[in-house]
PDB file of C-alpha atoms and ligand atoms in Angstrom:
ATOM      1  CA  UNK A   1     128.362 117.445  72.973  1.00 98.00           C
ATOM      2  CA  UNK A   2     130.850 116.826  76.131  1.00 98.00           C
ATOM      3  CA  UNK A   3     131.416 113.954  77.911  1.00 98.00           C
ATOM      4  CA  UNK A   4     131.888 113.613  81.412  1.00 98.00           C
ATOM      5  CA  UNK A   5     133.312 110.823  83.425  1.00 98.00           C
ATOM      6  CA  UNK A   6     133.823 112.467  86.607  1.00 98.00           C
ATOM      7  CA  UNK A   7     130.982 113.651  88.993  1.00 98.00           C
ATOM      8  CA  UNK A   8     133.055 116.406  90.175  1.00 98.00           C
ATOM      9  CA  UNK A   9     133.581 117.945  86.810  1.00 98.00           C
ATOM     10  CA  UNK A  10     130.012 117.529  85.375  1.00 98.00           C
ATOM     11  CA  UNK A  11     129.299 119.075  89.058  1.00 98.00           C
ATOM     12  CA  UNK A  12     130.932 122.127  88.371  1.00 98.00           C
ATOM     13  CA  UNK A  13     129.744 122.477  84.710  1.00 98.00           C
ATOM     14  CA  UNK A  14     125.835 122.294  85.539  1.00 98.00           C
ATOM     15  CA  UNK A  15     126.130 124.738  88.776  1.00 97.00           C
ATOM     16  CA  UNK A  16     128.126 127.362  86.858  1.00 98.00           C
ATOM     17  CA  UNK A  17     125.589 127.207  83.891  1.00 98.00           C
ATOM     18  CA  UNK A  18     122.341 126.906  86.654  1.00 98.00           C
ATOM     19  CA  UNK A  19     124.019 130.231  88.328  1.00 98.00           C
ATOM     20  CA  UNK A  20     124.235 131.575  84.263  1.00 98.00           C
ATOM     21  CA  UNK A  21     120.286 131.054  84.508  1.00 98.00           C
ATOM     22  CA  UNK A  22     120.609 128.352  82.327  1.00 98.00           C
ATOM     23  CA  UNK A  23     117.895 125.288  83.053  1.00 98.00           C
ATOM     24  CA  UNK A  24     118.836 122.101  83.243  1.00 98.00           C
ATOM     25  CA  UNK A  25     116.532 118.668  81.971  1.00 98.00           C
ATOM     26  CA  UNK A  26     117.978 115.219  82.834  1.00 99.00           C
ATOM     27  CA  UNK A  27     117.198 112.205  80.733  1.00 98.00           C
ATOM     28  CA  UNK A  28     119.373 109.242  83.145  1.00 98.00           C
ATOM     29  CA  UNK A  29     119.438 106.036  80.882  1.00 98.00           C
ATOM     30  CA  UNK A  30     121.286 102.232  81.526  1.00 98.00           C
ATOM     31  CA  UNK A  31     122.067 103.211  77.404  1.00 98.00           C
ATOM     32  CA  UNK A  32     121.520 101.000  74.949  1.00 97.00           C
ATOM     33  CA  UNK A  33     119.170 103.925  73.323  1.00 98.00           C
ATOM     34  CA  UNK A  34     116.110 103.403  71.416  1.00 97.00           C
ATOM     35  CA  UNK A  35     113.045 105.413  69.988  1.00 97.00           C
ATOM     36  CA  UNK A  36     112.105 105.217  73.565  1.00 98.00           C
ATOM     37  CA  UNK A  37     115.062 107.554  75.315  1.00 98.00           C
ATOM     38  CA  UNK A  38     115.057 109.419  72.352  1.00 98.00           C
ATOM     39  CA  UNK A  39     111.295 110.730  72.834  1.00 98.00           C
ATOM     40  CA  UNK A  40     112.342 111.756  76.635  1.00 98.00           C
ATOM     41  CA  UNK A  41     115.999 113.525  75.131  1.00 98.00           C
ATOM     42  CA  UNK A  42     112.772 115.075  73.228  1.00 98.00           C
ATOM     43  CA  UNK A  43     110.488 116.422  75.806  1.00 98.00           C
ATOM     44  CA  UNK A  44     113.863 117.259  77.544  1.00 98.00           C
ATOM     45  CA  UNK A  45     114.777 119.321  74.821  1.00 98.00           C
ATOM     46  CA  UNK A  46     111.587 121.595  74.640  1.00 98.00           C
ATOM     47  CA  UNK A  47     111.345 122.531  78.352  1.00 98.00           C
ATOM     48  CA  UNK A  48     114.814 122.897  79.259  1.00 98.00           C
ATOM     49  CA  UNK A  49     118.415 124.638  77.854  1.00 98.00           C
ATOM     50  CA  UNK A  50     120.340 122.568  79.122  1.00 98.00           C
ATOM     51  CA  UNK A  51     120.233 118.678  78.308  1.00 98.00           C
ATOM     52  CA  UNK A  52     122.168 116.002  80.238  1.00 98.00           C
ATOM     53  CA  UNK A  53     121.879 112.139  79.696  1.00 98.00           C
ATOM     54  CA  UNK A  54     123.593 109.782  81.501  1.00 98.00           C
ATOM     55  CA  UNK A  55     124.678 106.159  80.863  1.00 98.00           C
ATOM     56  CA  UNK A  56     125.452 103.893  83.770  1.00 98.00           C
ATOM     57  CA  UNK A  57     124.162 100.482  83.947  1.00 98.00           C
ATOM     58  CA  UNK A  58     123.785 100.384  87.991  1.00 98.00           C
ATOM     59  CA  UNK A  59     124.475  96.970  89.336  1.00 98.00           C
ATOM     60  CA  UNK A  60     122.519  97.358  92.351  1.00 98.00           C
ATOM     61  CA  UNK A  61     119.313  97.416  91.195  1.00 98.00           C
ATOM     62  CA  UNK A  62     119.791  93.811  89.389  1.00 97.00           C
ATOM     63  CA  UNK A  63     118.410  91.424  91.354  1.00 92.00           C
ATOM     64  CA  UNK A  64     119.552  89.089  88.801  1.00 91.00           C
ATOM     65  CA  UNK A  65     123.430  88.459  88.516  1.00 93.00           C
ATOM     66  CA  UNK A  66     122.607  87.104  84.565  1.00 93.00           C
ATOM     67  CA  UNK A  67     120.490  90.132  83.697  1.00 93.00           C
ATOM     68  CA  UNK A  68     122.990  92.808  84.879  1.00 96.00           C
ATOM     69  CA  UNK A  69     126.009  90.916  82.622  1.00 95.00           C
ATOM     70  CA  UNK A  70     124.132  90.477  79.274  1.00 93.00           C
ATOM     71  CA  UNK A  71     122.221  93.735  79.273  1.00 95.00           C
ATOM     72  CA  UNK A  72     123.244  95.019  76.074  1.00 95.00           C
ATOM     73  CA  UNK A  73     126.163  97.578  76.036  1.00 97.00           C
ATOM     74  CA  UNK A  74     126.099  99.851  72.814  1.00 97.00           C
ATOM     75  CA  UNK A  75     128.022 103.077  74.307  1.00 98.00           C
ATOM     76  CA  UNK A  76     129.318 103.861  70.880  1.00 98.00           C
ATOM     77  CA  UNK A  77     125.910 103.656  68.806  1.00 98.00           C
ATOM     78  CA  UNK A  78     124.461 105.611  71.853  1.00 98.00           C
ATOM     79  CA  UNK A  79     126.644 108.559  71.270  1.00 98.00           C
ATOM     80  CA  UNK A  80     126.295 109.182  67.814  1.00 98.00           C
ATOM     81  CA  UNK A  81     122.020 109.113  68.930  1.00 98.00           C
ATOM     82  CA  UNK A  82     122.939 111.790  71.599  1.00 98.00           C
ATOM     83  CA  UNK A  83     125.076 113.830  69.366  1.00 98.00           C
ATOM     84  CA  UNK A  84     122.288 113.586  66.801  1.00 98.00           C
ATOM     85  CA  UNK A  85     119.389 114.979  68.898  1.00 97.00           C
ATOM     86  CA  UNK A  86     121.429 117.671  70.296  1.00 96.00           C
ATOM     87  CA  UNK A  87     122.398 116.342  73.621  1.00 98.00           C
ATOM     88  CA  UNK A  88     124.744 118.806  75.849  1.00 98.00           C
ATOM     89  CA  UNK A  89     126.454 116.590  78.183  1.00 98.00           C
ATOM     90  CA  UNK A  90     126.611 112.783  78.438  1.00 98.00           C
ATOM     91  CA  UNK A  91     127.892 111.595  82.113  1.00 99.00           C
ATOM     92  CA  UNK A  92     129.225 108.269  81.752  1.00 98.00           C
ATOM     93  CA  UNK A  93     130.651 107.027  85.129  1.00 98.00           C
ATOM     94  CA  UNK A  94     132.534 103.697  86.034  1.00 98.00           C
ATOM     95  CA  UNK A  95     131.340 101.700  88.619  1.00 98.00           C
ATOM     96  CA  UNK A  96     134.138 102.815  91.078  1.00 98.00           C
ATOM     97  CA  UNK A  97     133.149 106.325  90.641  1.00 98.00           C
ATOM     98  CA  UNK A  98     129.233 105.953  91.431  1.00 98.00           C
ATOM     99  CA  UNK A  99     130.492 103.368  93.963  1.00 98.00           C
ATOM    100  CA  UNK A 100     133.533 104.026  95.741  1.00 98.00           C
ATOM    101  CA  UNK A 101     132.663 102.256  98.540  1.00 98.00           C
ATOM    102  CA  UNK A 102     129.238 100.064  98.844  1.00 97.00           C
ATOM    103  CA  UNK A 103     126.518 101.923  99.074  1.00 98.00           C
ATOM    104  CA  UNK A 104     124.627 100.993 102.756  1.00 98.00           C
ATOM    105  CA  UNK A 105     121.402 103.029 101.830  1.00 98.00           C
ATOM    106  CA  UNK A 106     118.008 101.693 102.813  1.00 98.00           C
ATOM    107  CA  UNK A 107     114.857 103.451 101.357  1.00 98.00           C
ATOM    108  CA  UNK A 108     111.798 103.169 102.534  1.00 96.00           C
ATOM    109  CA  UNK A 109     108.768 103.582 100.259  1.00 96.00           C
ATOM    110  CA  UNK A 110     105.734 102.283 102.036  1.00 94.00           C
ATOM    111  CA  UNK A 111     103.478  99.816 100.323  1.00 94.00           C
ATOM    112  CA  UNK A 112     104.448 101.014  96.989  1.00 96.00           C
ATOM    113  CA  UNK A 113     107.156  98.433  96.379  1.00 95.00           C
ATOM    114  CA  UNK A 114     105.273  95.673  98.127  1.00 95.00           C
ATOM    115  CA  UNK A 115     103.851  94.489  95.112  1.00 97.00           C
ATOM    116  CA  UNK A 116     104.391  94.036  91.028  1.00 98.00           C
ATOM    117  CA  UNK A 117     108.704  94.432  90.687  1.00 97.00           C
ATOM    118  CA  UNK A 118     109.115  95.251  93.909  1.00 96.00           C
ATOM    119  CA  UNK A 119     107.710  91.937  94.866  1.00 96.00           C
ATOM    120  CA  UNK A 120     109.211  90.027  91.766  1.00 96.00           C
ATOM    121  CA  UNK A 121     112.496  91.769  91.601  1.00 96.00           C
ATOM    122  CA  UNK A 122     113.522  92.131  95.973  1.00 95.00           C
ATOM    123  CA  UNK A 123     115.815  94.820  96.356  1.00 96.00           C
ATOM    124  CA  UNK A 124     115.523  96.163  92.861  1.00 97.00           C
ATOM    125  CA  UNK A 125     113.467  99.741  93.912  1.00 98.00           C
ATOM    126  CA  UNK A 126     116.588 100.245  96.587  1.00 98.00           C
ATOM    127  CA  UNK A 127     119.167 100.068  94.111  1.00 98.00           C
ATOM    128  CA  UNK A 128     117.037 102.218  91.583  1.00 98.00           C
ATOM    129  CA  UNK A 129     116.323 104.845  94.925  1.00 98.00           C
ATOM    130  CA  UNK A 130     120.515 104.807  95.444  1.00 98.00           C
ATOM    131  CA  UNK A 131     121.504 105.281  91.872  1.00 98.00           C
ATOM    132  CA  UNK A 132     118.981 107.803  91.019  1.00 98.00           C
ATOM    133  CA  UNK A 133     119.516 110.179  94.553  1.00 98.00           C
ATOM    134  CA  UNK A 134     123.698 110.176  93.425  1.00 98.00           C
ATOM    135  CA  UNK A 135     122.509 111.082  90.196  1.00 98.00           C
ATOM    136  CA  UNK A 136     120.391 114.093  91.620  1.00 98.00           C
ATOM    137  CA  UNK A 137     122.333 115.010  94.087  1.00 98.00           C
ATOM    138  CA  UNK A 138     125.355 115.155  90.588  1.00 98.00           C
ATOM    139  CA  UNK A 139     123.093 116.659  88.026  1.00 98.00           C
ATOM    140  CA  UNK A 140     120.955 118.751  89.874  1.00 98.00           C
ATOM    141  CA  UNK A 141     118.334 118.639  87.386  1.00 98.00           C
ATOM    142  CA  UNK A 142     115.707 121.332  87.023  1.00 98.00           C
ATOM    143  CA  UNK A 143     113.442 118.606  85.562  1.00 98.00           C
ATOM    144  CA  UNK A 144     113.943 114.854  85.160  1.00 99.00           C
ATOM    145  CA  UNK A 145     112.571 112.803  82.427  1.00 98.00           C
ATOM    146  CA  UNK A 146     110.956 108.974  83.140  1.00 98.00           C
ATOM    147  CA  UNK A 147     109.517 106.556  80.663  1.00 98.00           C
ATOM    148  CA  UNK A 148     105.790 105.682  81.633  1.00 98.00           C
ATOM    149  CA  UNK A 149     106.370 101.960  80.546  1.00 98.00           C
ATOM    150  CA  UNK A 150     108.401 101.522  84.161  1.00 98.00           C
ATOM    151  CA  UNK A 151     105.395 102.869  86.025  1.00 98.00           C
ATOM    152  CA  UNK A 152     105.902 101.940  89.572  1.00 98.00           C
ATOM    153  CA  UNK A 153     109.611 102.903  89.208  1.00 98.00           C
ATOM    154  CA  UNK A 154     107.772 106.425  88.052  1.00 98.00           C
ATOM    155  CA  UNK A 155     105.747 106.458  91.295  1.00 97.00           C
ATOM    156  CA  UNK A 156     108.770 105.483  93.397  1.00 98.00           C
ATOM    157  CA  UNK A 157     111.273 107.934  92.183  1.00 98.00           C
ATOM    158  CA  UNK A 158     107.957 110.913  92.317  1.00 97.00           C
ATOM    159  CA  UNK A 159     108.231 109.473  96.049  1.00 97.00           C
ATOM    160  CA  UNK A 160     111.531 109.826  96.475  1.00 98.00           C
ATOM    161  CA  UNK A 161     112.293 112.715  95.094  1.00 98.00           C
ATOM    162  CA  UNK A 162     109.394 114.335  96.952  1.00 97.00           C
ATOM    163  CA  UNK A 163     110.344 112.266 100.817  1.00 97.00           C
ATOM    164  CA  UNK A 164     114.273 113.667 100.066  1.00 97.00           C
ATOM    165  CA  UNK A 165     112.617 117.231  98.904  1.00 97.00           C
ATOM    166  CA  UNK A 166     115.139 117.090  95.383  1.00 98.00           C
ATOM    167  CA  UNK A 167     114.085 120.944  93.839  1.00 97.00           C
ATOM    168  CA  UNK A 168     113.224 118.780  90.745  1.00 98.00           C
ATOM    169  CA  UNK A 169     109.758 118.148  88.627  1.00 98.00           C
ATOM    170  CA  UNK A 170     109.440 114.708  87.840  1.00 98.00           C
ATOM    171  CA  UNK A 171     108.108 114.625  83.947  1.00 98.00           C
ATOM    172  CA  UNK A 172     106.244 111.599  82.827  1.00 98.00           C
ATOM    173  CA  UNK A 173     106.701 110.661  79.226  1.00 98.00           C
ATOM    174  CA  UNK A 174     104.285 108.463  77.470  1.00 98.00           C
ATOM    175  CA  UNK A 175     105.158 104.992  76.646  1.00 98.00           C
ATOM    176  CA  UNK A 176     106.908 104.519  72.775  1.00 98.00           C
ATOM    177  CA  UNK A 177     105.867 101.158  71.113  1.00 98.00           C
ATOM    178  CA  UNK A 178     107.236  99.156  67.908  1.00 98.00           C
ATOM    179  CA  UNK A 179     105.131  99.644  64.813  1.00 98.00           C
ATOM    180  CA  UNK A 180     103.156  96.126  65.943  1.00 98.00           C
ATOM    181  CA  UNK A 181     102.568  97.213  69.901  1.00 98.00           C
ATOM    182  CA  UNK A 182     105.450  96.059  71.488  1.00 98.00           C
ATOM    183  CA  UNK A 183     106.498  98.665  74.240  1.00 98.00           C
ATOM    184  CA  UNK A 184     110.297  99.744  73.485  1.00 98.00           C
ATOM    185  CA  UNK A 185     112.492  98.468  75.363  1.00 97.00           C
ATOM    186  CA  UNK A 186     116.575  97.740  75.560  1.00 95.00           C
ATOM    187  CA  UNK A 187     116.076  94.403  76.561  1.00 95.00           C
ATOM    188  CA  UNK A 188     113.920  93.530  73.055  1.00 97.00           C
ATOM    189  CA  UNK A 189     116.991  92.979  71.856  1.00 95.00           C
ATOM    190  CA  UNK A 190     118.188  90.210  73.047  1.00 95.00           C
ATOM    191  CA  UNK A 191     114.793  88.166  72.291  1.00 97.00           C
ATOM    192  CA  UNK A 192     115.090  85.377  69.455  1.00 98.00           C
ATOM    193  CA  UNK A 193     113.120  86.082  66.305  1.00 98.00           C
ATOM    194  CA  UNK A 194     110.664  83.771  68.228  1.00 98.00           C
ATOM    195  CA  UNK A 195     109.951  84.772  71.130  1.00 98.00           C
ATOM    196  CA  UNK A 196     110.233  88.664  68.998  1.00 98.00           C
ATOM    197  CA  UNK A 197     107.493  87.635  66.766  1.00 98.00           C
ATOM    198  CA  UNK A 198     105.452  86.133  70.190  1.00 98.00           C
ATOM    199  CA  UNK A 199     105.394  89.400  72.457  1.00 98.00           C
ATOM    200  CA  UNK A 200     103.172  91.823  70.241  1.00 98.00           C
ATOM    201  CA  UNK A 201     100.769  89.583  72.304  1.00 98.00           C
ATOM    202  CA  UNK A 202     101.166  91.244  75.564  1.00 98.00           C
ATOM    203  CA  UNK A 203      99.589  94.639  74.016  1.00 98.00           C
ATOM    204  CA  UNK A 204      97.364  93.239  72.541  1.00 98.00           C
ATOM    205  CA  UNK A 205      95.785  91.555  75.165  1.00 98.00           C
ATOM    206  CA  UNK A 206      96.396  94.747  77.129  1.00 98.00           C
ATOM    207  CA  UNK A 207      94.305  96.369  74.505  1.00 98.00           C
ATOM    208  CA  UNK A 208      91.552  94.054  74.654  1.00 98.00           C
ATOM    209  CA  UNK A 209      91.369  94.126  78.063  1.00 98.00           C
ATOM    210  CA  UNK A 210      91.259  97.864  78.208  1.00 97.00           C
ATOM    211  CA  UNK A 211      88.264  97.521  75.510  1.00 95.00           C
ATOM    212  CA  UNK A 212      86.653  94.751  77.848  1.00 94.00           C
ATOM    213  CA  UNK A 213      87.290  96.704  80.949  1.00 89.00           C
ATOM    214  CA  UNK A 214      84.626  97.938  83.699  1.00 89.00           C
ATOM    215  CA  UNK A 215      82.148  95.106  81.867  1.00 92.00           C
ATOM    216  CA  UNK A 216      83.578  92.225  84.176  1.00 95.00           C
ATOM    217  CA  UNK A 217      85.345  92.738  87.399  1.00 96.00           C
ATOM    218  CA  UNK A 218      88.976  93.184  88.082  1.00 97.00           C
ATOM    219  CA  UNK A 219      89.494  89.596  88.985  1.00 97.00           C
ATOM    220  CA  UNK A 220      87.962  88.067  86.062  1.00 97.00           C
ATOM    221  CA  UNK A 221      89.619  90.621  83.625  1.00 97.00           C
ATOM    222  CA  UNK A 222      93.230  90.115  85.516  1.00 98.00           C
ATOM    223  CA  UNK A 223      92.154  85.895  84.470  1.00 98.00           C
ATOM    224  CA  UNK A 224      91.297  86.292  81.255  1.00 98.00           C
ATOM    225  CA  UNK A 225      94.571  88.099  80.624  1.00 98.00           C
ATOM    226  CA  UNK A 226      96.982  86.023  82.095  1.00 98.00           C
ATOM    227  CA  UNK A 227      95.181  82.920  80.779  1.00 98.00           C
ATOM    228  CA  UNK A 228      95.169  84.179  77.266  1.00 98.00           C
ATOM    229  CA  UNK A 229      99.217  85.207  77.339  1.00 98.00           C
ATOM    230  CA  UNK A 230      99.888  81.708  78.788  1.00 98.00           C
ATOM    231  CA  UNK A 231      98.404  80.181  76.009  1.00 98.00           C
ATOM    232  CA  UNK A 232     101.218  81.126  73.948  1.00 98.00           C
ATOM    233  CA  UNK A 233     104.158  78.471  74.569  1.00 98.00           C
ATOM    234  CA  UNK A 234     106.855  81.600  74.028  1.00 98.00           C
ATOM    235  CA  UNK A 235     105.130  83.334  76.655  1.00 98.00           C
ATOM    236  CA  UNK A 236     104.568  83.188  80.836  1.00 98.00           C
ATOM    237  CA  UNK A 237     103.063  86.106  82.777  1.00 98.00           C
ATOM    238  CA  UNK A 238     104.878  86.821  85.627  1.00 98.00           C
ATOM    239  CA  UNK A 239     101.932  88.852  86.902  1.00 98.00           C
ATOM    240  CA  UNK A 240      99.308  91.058  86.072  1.00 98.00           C
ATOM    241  CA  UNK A 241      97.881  93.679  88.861  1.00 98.00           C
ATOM    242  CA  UNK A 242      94.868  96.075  88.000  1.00 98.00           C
ATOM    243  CA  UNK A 243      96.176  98.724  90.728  1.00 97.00           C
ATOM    244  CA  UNK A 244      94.961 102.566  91.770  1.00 96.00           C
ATOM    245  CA  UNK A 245      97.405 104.803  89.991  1.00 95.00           C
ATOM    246  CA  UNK A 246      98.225 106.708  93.140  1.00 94.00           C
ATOM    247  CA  UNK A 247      98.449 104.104  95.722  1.00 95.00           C
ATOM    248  CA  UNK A 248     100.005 100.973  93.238  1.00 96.00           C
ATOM    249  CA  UNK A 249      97.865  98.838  95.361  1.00 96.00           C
ATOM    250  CA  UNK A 250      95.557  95.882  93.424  1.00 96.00           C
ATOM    251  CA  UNK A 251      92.361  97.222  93.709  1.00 96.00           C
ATOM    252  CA  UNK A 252      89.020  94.643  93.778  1.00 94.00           C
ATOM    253  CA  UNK A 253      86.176  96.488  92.671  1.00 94.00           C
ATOM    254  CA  UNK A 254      86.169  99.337  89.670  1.00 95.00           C
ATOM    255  CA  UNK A 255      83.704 101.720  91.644  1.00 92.00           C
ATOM    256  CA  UNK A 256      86.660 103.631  93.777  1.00 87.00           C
ATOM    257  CA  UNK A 257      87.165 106.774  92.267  1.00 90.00           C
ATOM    258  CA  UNK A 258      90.689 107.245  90.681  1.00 91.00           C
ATOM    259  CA  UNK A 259      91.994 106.037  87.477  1.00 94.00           C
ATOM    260  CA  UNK A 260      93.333 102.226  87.293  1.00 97.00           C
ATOM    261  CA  UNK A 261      96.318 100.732  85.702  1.00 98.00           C
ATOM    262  CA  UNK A 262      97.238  97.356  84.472  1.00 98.00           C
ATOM    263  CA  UNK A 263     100.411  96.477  84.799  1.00 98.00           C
ATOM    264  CA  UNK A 264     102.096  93.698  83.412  1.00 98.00           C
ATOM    265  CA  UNK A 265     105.608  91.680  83.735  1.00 98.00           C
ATOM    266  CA  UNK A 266     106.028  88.447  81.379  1.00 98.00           C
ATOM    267  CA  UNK A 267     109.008  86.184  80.424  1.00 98.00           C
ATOM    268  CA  UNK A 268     109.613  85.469  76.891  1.00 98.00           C
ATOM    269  CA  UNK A 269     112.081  83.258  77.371  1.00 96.00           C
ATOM    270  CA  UNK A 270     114.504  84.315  79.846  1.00 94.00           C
ATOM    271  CA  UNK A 271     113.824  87.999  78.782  1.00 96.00           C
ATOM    272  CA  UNK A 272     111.348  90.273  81.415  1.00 96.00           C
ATOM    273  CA  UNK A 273     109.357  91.796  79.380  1.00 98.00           C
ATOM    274  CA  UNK A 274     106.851  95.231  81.037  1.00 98.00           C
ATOM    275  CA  UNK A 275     104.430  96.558  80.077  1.00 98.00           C
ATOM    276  CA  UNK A 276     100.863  98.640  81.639  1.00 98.00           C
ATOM    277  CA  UNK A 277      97.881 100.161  80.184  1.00 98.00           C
ATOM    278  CA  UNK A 278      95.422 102.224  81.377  1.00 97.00           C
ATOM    279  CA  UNK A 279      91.407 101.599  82.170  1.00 95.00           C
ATOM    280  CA  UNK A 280      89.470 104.840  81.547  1.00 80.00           C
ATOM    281  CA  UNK A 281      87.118 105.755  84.703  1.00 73.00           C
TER     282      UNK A 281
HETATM  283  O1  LIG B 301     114.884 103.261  83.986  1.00 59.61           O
HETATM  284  C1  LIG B 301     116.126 103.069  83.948  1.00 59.61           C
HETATM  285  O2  LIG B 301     116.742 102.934  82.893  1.00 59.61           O
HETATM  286  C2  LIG B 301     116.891 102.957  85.250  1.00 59.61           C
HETATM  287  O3  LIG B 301     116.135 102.327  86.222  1.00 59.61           O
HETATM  288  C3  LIG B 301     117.415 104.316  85.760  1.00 59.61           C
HETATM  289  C4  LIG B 301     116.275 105.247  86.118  1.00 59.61           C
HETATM  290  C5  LIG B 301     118.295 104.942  84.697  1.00 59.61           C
HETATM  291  C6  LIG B 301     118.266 104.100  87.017  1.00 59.61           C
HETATM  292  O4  LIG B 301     119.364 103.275  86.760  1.00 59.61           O
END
């Protein structure tokens, strides 16, 4: 496995190999690696020769100043993962190289990121949109893996990669989940063994109202399942959207055709916890 901590060099690596033929499959991670990453280094791995990860927690898309200095920082444990599954290159860049100079960039992506994190987290989808297109534009992926649990981010960067015509397929990857529902995420490990043993909740209630679904209308269900998470005292739903999975806008009625999502964004403490599920037409 190399590591890279130049763009310029990881540059020239992938375009020599892409003119060798070789196909390349990009996993791009803020590392601290669980089950999670590993299942896209996965999917990366069947469809692709080449595999690149890269590590770089990108300060402009925290919103929160708090967030961006305690998300956990594991670059060592993260390596030995990579080595492990058979990882090719890992880019890690500082922030100077990824930033040499602020990065002015304003996307644009309609109503998409008008609602759910995009209304919660203000300028978060920008930074994501900035980080990601330097990434692209660095890797030049053949294909580019994305954890369904971030599903608007999913939709954004299909978007963007798609409005800024990247030659790249944009591969979903289903959501991985602790052995008692909680979705995987970096970030569940900074909860306390409370508020740990509290969010298993969230999928439940997902799950229930998934079984519940087109039997009451979207309003009531999106009631019942932000009543029944702030019931728990460890718990407080941010929000909870039903939305069209193409559009990302709430939708009122289940008789539009199209399948429907619901997404969720709770705090457990001072941890943001994410989650979505989705209601069979
Ligand atoms: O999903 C993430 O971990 C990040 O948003 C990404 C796509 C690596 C961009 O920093």
């Amino acid at each position: 496995m190399e590591v890279f901590h130049h763009r310029r060099e990881i540059k020239l690596r992938v375009v020599s190999l892409k003119k060798a033929g070789k196909s390349i499959g990009f996993v791009p991670t803020m590392g601290a690696l669980h089950a999670g990453h590993i299942s896209l280094v996965r999917h990366a791995r069947q469809q692709n020769d080449v595999i690149v990860v890269s590590i770089f927690v990108n300060p402009t898309q925290f919103n929160n100043k708090e967030d961006l200095v305690r998300y956990p920082r594991t670059i060592d444990a993260d390596l030995l993962l990579l080595e492990k599954e058979g990882c090719d290159f890992v880019f890690i860049p500082d922030e100077m190289e990824m930033y040499p100079e602020p990065d002015l960039r304003v996307f644009s992506f309609g109503n998409f990121d008008k609602v759910m994190e995009g209304k919660f987290r203000p300028g978060h989808f920008n930074g994501v949109a900035q980080i990601v297109t330097k990434l692209f534009d660095t890797v030049t992926p053949d294909r580019a893996y994305f954890g369904q649990k971030d599903f608007q981010q999913l939709a954004i960067i299909r978007k963007l990669a798609s409005d800024c015509r990247y030659p790249v397929e944009i591969v979903a990857c289903p959501i991985v989940r602790e052995a008692d529902g909680l979705a995987m995420s970096s970030r569940n490990t900074r909860l306390t063994p409370e508020e740990r043993q509290h969010a298993p909740l969230i999928y439940k209630t997902l799950l229930k109202a998934q079984e519940t679904g087109r039997s009451v209308s979207p309003e009531s269900l999106k009631k019942a399942v932000i009543d029944s998470i702030n019931d728990d005292p460890f718990l407080q739903v941010e929000y909870f959207e039903i939305v069209d999975d193409k559009t990302l806008q709430p939708v009122k009625s289940w008789d539009k055709p199209g399948t429907k999502i619901g997404c969720i964004a709770v705090l457990a403490g001072k941890i943001r916890l994410i989650d979505n599920i989705t209601f069979n037409s």
